[in-house]
Tab-separated table of C-alpha atoms and ligand atoms in Angstrom:
chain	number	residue	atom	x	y	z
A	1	UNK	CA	-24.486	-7.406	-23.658
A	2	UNK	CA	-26.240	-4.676	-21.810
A	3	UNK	CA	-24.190	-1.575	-20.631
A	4	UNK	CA	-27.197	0.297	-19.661
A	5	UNK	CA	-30.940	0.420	-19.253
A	6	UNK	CA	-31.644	3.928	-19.417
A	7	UNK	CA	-29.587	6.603	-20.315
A	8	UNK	CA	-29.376	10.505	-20.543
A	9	UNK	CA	-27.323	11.322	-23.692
A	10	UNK	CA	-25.478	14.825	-23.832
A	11	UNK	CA	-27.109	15.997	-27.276
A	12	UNK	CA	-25.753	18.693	-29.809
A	13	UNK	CA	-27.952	17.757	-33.344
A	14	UNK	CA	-24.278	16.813	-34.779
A	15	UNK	CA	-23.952	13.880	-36.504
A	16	UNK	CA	-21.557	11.898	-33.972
A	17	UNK	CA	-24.108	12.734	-31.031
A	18	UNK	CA	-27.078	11.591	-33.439
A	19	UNK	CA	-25.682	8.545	-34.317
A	20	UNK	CA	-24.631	7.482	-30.870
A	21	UNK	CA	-28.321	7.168	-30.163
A	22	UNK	CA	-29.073	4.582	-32.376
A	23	UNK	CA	-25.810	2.885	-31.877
A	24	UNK	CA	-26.574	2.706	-27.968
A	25	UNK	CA	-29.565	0.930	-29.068
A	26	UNK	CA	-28.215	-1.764	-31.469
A	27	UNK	CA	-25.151	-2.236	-30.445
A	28	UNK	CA	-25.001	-1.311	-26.576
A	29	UNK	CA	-28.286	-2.914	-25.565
A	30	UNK	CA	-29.997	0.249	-24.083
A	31	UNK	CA	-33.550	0.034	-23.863
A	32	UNK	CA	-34.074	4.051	-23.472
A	33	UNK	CA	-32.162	6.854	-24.549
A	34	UNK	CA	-33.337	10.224	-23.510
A	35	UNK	CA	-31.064	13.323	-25.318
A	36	UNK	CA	-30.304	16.445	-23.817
A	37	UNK	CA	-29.536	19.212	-25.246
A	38	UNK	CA	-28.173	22.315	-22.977
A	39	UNK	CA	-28.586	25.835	-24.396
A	40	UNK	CA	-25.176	27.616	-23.466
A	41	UNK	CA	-25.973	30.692	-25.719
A	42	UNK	CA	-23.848	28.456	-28.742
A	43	UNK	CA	-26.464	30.357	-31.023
A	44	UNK	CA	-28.173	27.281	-32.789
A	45	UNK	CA	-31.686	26.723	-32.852
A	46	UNK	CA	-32.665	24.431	-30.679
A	47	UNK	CA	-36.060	23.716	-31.643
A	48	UNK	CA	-34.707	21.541	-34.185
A	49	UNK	CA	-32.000	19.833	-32.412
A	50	UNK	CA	-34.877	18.707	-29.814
A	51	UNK	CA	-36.909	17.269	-32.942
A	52	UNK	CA	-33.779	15.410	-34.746
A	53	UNK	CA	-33.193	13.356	-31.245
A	54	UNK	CA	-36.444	12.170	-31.867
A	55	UNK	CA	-35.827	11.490	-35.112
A	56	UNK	CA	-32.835	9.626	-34.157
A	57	UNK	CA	-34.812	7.076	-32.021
A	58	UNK	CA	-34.525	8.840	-28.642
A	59	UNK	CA	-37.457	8.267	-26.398
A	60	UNK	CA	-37.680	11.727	-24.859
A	61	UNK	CA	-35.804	15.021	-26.043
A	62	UNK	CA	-35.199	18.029	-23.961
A	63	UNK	CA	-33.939	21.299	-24.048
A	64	UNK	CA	-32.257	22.898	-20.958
A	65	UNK	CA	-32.301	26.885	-20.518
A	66	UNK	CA	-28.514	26.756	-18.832
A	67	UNK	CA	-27.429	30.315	-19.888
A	68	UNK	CA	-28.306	32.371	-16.668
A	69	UNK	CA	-26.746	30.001	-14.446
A	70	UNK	CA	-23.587	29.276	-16.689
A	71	UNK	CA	-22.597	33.025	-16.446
A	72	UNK	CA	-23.605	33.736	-12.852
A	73	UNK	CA	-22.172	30.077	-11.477
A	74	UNK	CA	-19.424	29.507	-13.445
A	75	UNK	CA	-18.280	32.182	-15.768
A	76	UNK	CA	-18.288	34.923	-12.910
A	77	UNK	CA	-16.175	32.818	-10.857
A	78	UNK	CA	-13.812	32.613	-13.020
A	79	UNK	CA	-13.706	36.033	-13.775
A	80	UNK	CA	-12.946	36.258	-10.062
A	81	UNK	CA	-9.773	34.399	-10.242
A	82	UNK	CA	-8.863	35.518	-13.300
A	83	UNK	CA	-9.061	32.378	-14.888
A	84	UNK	CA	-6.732	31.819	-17.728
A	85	UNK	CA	-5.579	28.324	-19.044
A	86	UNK	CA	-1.749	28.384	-19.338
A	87	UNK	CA	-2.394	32.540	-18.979
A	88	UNK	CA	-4.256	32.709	-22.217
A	89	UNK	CA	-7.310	30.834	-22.838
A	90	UNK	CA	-10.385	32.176	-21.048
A	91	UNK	CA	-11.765	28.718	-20.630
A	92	UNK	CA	-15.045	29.089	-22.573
A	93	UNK	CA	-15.274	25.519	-23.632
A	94	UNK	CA	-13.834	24.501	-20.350
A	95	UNK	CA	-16.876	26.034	-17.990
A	96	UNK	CA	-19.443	25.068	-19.838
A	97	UNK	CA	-18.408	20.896	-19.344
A	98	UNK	CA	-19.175	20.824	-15.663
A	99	UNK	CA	-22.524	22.726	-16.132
A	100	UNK	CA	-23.785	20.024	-18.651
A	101	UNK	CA	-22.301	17.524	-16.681
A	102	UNK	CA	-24.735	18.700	-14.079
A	103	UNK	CA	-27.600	19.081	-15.645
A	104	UNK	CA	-27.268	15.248	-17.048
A	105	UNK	CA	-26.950	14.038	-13.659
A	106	UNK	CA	-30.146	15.927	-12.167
A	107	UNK	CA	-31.472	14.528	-15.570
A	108	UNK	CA	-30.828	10.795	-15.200
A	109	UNK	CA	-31.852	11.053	-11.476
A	110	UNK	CA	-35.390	12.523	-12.237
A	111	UNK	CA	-35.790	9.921	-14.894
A	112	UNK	CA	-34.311	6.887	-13.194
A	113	UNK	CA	-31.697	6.431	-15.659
A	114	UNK	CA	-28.959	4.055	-15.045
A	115	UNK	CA	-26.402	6.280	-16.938
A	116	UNK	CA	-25.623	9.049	-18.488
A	117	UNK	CA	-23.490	9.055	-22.218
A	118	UNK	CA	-21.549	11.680	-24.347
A	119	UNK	CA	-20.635	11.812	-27.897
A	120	UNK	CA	-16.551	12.907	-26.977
A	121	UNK	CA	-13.678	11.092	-28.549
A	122	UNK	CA	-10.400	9.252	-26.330
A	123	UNK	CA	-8.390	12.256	-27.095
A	124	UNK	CA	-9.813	15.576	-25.820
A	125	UNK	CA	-9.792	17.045	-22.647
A	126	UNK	CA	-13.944	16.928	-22.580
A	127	UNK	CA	-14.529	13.491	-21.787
A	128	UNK	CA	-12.077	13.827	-18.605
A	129	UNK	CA	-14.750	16.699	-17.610
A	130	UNK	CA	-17.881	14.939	-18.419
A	131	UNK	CA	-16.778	11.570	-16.590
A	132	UNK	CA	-15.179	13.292	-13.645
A	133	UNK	CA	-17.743	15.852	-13.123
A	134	UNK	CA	-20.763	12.946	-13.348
A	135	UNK	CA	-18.458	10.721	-11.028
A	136	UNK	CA	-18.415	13.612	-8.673
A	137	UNK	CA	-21.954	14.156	-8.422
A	138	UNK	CA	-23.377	10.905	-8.269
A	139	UNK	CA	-21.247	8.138	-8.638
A	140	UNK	CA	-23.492	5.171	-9.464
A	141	UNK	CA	-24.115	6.281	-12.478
A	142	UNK	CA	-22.746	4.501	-15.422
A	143	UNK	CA	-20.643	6.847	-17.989
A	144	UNK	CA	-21.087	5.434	-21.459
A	145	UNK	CA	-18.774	7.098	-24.140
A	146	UNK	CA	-19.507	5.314	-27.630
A	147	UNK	CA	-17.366	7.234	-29.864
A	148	UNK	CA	-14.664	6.285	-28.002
A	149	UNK	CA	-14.821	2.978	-28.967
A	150	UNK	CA	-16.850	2.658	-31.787
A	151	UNK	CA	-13.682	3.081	-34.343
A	152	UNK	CA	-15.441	4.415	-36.737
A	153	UNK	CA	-13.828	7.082	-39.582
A	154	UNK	CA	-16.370	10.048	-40.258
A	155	UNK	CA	-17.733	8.607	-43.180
A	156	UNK	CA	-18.258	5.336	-41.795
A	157	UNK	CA	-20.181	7.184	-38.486
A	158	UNK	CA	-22.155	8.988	-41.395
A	159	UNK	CA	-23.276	5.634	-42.996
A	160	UNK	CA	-24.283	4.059	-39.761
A	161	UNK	CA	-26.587	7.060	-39.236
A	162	UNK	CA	-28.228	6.412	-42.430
A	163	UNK	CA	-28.740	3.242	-41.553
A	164	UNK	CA	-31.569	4.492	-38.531
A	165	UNK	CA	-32.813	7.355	-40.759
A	166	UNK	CA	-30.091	10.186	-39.586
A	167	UNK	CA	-29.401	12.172	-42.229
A	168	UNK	CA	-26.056	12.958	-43.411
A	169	UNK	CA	-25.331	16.470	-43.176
A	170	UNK	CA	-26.589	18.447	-45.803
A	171	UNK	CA	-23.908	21.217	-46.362
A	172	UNK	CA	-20.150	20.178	-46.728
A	173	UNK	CA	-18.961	20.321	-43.023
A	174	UNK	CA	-16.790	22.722	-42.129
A	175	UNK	CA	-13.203	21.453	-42.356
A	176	UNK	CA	-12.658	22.891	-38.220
A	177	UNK	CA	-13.719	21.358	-35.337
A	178	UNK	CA	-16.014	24.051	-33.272
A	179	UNK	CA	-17.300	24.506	-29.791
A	180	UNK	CA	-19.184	27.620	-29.458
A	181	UNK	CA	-21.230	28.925	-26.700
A	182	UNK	CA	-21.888	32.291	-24.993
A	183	UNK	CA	-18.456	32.483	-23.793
A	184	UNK	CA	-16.647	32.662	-26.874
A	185	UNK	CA	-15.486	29.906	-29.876
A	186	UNK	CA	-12.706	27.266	-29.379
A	187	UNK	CA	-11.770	26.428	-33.359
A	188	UNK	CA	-9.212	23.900	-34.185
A	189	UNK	CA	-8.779	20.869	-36.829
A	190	UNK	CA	-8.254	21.918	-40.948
A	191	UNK	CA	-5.712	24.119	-41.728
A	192	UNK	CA	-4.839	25.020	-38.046
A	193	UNK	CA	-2.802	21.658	-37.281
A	194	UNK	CA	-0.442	23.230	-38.902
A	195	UNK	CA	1.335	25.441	-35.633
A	196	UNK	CA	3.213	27.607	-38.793
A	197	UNK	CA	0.243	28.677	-40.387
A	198	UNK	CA	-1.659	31.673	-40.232
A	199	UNK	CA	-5.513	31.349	-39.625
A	200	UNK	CA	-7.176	32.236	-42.351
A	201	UNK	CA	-9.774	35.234	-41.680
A	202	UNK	CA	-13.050	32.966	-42.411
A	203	UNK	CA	-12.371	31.315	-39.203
A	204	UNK	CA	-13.884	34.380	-37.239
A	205	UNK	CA	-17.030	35.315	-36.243
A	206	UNK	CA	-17.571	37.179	-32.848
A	207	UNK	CA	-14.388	39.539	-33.618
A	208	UNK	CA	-13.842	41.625	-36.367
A	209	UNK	CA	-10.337	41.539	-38.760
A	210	UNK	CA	-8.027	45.141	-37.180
A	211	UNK	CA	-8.742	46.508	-41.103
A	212	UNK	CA	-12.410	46.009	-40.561
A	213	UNK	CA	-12.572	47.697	-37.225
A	214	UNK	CA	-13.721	50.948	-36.580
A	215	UNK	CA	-11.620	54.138	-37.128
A	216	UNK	CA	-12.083	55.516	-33.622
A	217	UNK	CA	-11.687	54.169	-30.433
A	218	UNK	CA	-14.429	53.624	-28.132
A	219	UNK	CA	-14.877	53.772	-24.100
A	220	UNK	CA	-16.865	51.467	-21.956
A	221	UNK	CA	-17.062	51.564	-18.295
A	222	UNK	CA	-17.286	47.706	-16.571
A	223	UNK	CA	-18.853	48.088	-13.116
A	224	UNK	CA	-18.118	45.518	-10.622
A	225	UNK	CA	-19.927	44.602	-7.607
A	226	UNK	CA	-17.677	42.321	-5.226
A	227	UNK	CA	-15.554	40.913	-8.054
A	228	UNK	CA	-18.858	40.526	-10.427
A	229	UNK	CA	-19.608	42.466	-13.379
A	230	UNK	CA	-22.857	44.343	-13.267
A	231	UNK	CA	-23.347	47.608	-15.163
A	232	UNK	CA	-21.668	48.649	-18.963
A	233	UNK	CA	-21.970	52.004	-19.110
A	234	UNK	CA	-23.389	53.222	-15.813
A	235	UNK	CA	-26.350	50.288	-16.954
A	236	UNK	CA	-27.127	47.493	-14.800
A	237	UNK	CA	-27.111	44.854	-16.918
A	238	UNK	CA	-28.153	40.860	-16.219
A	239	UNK	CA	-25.803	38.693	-16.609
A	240	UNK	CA	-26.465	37.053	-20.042
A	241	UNK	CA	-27.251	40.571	-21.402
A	242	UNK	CA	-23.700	41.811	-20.024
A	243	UNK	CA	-21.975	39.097	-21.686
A	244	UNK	CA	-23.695	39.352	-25.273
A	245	UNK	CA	-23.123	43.094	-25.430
A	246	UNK	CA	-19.815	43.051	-24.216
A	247	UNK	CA	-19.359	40.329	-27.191
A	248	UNK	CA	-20.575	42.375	-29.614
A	249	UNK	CA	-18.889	45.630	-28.331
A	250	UNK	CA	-15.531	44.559	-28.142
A	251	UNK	CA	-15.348	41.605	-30.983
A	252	UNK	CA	-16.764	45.371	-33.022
A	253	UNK	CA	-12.695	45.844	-32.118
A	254	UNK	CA	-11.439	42.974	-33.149
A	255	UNK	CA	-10.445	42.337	-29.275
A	256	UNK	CA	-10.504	38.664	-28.167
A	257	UNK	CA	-8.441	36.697	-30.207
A	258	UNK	CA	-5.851	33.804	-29.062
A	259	UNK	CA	-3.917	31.900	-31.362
A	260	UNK	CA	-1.965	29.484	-28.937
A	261	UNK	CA	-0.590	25.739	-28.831
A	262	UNK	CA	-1.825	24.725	-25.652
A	263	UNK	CA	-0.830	21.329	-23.095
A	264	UNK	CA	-4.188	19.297	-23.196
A	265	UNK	CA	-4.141	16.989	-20.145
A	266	UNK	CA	-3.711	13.693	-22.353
A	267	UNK	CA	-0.817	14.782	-23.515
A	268	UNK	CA	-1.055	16.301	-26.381
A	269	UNK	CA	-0.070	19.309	-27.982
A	270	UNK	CA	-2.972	21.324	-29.912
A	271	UNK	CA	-3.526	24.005	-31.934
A	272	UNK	CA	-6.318	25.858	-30.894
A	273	UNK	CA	-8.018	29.318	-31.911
A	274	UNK	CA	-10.015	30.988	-29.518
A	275	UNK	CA	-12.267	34.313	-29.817
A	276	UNK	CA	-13.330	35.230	-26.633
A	277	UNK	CA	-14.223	38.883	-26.348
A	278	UNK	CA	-16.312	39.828	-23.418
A	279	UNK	CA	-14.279	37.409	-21.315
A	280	UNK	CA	-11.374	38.404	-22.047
A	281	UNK	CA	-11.945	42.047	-21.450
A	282	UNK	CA	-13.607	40.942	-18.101
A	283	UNK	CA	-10.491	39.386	-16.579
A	284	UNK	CA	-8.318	42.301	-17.455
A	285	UNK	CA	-10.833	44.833	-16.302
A	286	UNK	CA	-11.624	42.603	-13.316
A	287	UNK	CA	-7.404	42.297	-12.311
A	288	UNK	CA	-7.334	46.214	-12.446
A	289	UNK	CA	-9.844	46.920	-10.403
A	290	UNK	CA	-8.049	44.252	-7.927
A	291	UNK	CA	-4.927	45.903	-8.116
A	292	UNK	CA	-6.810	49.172	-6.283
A	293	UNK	CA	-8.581	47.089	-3.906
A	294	UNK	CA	-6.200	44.698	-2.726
A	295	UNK	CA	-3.171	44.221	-0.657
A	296	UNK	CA	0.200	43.360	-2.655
A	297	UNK	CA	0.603	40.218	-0.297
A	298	UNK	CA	-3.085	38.990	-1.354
A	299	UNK	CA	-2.963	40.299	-4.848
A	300	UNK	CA	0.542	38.389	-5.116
A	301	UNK	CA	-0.224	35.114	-3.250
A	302	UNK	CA	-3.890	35.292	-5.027
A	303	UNK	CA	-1.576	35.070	-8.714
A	304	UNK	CA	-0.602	31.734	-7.526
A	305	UNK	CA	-4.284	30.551	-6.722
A	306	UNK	CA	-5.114	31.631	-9.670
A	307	UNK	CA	-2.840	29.342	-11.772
A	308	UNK	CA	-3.917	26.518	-9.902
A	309	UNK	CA	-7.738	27.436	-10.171
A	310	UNK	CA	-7.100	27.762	-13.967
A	311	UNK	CA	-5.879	24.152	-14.381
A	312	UNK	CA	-8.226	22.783	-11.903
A	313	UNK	CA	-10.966	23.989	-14.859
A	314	UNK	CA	-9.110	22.941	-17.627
A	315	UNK	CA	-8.612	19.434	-16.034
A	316	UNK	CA	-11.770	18.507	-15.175
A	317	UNK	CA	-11.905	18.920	-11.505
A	318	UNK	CA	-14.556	21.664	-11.094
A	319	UNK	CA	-16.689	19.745	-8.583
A	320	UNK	CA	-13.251	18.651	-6.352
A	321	UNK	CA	-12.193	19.672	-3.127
A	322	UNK	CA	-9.303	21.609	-3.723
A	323	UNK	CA	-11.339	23.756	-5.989
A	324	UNK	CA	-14.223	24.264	-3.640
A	325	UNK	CA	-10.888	25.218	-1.006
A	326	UNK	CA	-9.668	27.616	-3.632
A	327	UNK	CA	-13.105	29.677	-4.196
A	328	UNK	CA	-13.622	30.158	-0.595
A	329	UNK	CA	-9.900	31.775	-0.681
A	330	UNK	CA	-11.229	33.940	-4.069
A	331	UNK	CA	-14.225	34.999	-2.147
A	332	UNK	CA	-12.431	36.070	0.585
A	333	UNK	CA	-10.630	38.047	-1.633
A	334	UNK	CA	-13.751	39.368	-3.592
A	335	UNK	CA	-15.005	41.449	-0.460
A	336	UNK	CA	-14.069	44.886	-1.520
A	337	UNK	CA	-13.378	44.728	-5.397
A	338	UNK	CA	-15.707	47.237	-6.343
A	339	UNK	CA	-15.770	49.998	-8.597
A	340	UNK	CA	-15.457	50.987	-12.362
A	341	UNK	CA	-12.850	50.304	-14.673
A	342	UNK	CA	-12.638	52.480	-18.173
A	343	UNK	CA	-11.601	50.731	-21.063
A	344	UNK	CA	-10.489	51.799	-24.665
A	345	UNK	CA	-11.192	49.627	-27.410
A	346	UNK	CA	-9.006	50.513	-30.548
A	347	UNK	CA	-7.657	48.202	-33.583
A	348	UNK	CA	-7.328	45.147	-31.642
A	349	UNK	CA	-6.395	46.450	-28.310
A	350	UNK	CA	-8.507	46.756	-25.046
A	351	UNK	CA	-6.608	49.466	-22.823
A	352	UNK	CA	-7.346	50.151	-19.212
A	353	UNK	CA	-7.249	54.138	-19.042
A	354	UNK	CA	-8.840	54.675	-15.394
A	355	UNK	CA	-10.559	52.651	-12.683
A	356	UNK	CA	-12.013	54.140	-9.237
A	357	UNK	CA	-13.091	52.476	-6.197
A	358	UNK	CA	-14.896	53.500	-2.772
A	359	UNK	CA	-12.627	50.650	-1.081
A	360	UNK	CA	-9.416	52.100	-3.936
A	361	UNK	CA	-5.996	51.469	-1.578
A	362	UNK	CA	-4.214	53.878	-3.522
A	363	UNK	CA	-3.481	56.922	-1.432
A	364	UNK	CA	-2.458	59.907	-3.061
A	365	UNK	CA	-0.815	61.629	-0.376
A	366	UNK	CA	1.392	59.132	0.009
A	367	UNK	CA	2.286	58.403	-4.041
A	368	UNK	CA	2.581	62.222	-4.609
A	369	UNK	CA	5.506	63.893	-5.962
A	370	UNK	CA	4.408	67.128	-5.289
A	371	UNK	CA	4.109	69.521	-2.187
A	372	UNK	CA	1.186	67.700	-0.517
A	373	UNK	CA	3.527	64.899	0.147
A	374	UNK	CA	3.132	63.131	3.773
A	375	UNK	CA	5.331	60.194	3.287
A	376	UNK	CA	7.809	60.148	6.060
A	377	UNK	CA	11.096	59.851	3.977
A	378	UNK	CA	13.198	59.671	6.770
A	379	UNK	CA	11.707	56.528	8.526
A	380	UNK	CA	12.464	54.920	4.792
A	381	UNK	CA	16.379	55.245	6.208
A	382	UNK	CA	15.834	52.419	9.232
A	383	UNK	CA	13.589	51.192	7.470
A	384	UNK	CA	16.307	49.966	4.428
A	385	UNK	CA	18.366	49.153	7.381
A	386	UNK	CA	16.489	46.837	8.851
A	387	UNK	CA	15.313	45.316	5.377
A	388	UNK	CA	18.616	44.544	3.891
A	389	UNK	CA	20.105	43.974	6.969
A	390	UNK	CA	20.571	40.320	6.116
A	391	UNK	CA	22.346	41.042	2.821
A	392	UNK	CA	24.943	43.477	4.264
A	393	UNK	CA	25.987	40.862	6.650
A	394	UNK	CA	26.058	38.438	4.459
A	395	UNK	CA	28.250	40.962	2.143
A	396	UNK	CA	30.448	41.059	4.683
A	397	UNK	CA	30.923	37.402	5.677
A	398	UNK	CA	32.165	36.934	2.256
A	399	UNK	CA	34.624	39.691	2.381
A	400	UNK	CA	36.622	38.491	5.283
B	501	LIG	N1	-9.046	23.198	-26.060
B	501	LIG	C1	-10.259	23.702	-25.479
B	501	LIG	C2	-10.518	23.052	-24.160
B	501	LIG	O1	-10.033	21.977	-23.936
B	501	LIG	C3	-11.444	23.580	-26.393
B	501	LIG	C4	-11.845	22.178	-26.777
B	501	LIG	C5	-12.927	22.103	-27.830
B	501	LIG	N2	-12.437	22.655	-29.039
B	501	LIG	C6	-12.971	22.495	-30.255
B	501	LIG	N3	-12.442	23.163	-31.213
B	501	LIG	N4	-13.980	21.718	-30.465
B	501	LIG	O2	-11.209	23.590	-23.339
C-alpha cells in the first residue's frame, strides 16, 4: 500500500528520524523522501546531519537557516504576552514546532510533495503541533507519522536502521530525552520520571550550579522597543545575538531553571526540566516594563490573555484563529512598552532593581509621601462613598 509519493521528512540526524526514512520506503511505499533539517540554534552541526539523510536513502537533504525568524516571529511574541505554560515553562520546545511545521509545508509545496512526515511518538504534545500546524497551512497534504505506529522498542528501531546502512549510535545515548534549541533545553526521561527525585547536576548545560556561580552580582540593562527586546547594555543587539548573550550571561548565574510536572494535552502528567535563561529573564523584564507603561485595567485583563495565549502554544494551535485574535489584542497593548529595565543577576536569582520609560505612567507627584504631594485627599472621601456605596447598603439590608 502506498501512503505517499513524495514526502518532506522533519530531520534531526537521530536515530528514530534516520530510520523513518528507510522505513517510509520499504514499508510505506514512498517513492521519494526528501529530509529537512531546521537549524533552531540547537547547537549541532548540521553539516553532518544533511550528509547522514543521504546516507539514510533520502533523495534530497536540506538545511534550513530558521534562527532569525524563530526569535523575531515567534519567540518575541511570546515575550509580548508573557508566555508561560501553566506560569512556568517559557515554551522553548513549544515555538519552535509551528516554525518547522512551516518550513515543511513551503518545503513539500516547492517540491510537489504529497506529504510531509515526522519522527514524534503517540504520546507527546509535538505531533499535535506538527499535524495541526501542517493541517492549518495547507491541508491537502498528507501527515505521515511512522513512529507512531511502527511499535518498535529502541533496540529493535536500532536494528532496522542497520538493516539500510544507519548506523547505530556510536556513544551510549544519553539516558534523557532532549530538545534543545536557541531558546533553552526541555530534558526529561532517566532518572527524572521519578517526580521525588532531585536532578542530578550533569543534566545542565546553559546554567551554571548556585556554588559554581560567580561571587558578585552583575547588572544588565534589557532595552525594549514596543514590547521587543533590542539593546543589552545600551547595545543594539540582533535578535539571535540578544538571545545567545543573554544565554550565556544569565545561565553564568545559574538563572533559568524549572523543575515542574506539567499537564501535557494527552493527558499525561510529565516530568520535565527546563533551562531557559535568556527567556526567562525576558518575560520578567518585559512584565516590568509593562507594569510602567500600562493601565491596571489592560495590564489586568491582558493577565488573562496571556494564560490563554500560553496554552494556545502549548496545544498546538499557533496558526488558529483565536490566536491570530489574541496577538492583535497583545499588539495593541505593545504600543508604548518602551524603555529599560535593570536587572541583578546573583546566585540563582534575576532581580528587577529599576526600569524607566518615556511613556512610564507612574507619576510621582501623585505617589509621593512627601511635601510635593498634589493628590487631592479630600476628593478620596466621595470618592469611597460612592465606591462602597453598594456594600454599606447591603450592610444594612442585613441588619434590619
Ligand atoms: N514538554 C515540553 C513541551 O511539550 C517539551 C517536550 C520535548 N521534551 C523533551 N525532553 N524532548 O513543549
Amino acid at each position: 500500500m502506498t501512503r505517499a509519493k513524495k514526502v518532506v521528512l522533519a530531520y534531526s540526524g537521530g536515530v528514530d528520524t534516520s530510520v523513518c526514512i528507510p522505513y517510509l520506503k520499504q514499508e510505506w511505499g514512498v517513492e521519494e523522501v526528501i529530509a529537512l533539517a531546521a537549524d533552531l540554534g540547537q547547537g549541532d552541526e548540521l553539516e553532518p546531519v544533511r550528509e547522514k539523510a543521504l546516507k539514510s536513502g533520502a533523495s534530497e537533504s536540506i538545511v534550513a537557516d530558521v534562527k532569525l525568524s524563530f526569535v523575531k516571529d515567534y519567540a518575541f511574541r511570546a515575550i509580548q504576552a508573557n508566555a508561560l505554560y501553566e506560569n512556568r515553562y517559557p515554551l522553548g520546545t513549544s515555538l519552535a514546532r509551528p516554525l518547522i511545521a512551516k518550513v515543511l509545508v513551503e518545503t513539500a509545496e516547492k517540491y510537489g510533495a504529497d506529504a510531509i512526515a515526522h519522527g514524534c511518538t503517540g504520546k507527546g504534545n509535538d505531533q499535535v503541533r506538527f499535524d495541526v500546524s501542517v493541517a492549518a497551512l495547507n491541508p491537502n497534504l498528507k501527515i505521515l507519522a511512522p513512529a507512531r505506529e511502527w511499535g518498535m522498542s529502541r533496540e529493535e528501531t536500532i536494528a532496522y536502521g542497520e538493516k539500510f546502512g544507519i548506523p547505530s549510535p556510536v556513544k551510549k545515548s544519553s539516558p534523557y530525552s532532549i530538545d534543545r534549541n536557541l531558546l533553552g533545553r526541555s530534558i526529561e526521561a532517566g532518572i527524572l520520571e521519578d517526580p521525588s527525585t532531585e536532578p542530578p547536576e550533569e543534566i545542565y548545560v546553559m546554567t551554571k550550579a548556585i556554588a559554581n556561580t560567580p561571587n558578585e552580582p552583575e547588572y544588565i540593562e534589557i532595552g525594549f522597543n514596543r514590547g521587543i527586546p533590542t539593546t543589552l547594555n545600551g547595545e543594539s543587539k540582533n535578535p539571535v545575538d540578544l538571545i545567545e548573550q543573554l544565554n550565556t550571561v544569565v545561565g553564568n548565574h545559574g538563572v533559568g531553571r524549572i523543575d515542574m510536572i506539567e499537564n501535557r494535552l494527552v493527558g499525561i502528567k510529565s516530568r520535565e526540566i527546563y533551562e531557559s535563561p535568556a527567556m526567562c529573564v525576558l518575560i520578567q523584564a518585559h512584565r516590568d516594563l509593562e507594569s510602567l507603561t500600562l493601565t491596571a485595567d489592560v495590564t489586568h485583563y491582558k493577565r488573562g490573555i496571556e494564560e490563554t495565549y500560553s496554552q494556545i502554544v502549548y496545544n498546538g494551535l499557533w496558526y488558529n484563529p483565536l490566536k491570530t485574535a489574541l496577538d492583535a489584542f497583545i499588539q495593541e497593548t505593545q504600543e508604548r512598552v518602551s524603555g529599560t529595565v535593570r536587572v541583578k543577576l546573583f546566585k540563582g536569582n534575576a532581580f528587577i532593581v529599576g526600569r524607566r520609560s518615556e511613556h512610564s505612567l507612574y507619576s510621582p507627584d501623585l505617589a509621593t509621601y512627601g511635601a510635593e504631594d498634589k493628590f487631592d485627599h479630600r476628593a478620596a472621601e466621595g470618592f469611597i462613598y460612592v465606591w462602597g456605596l453598594p456594600t454599606r447598603i447591603w450592610a444594612n439590608q442585613g441588619r434590619s
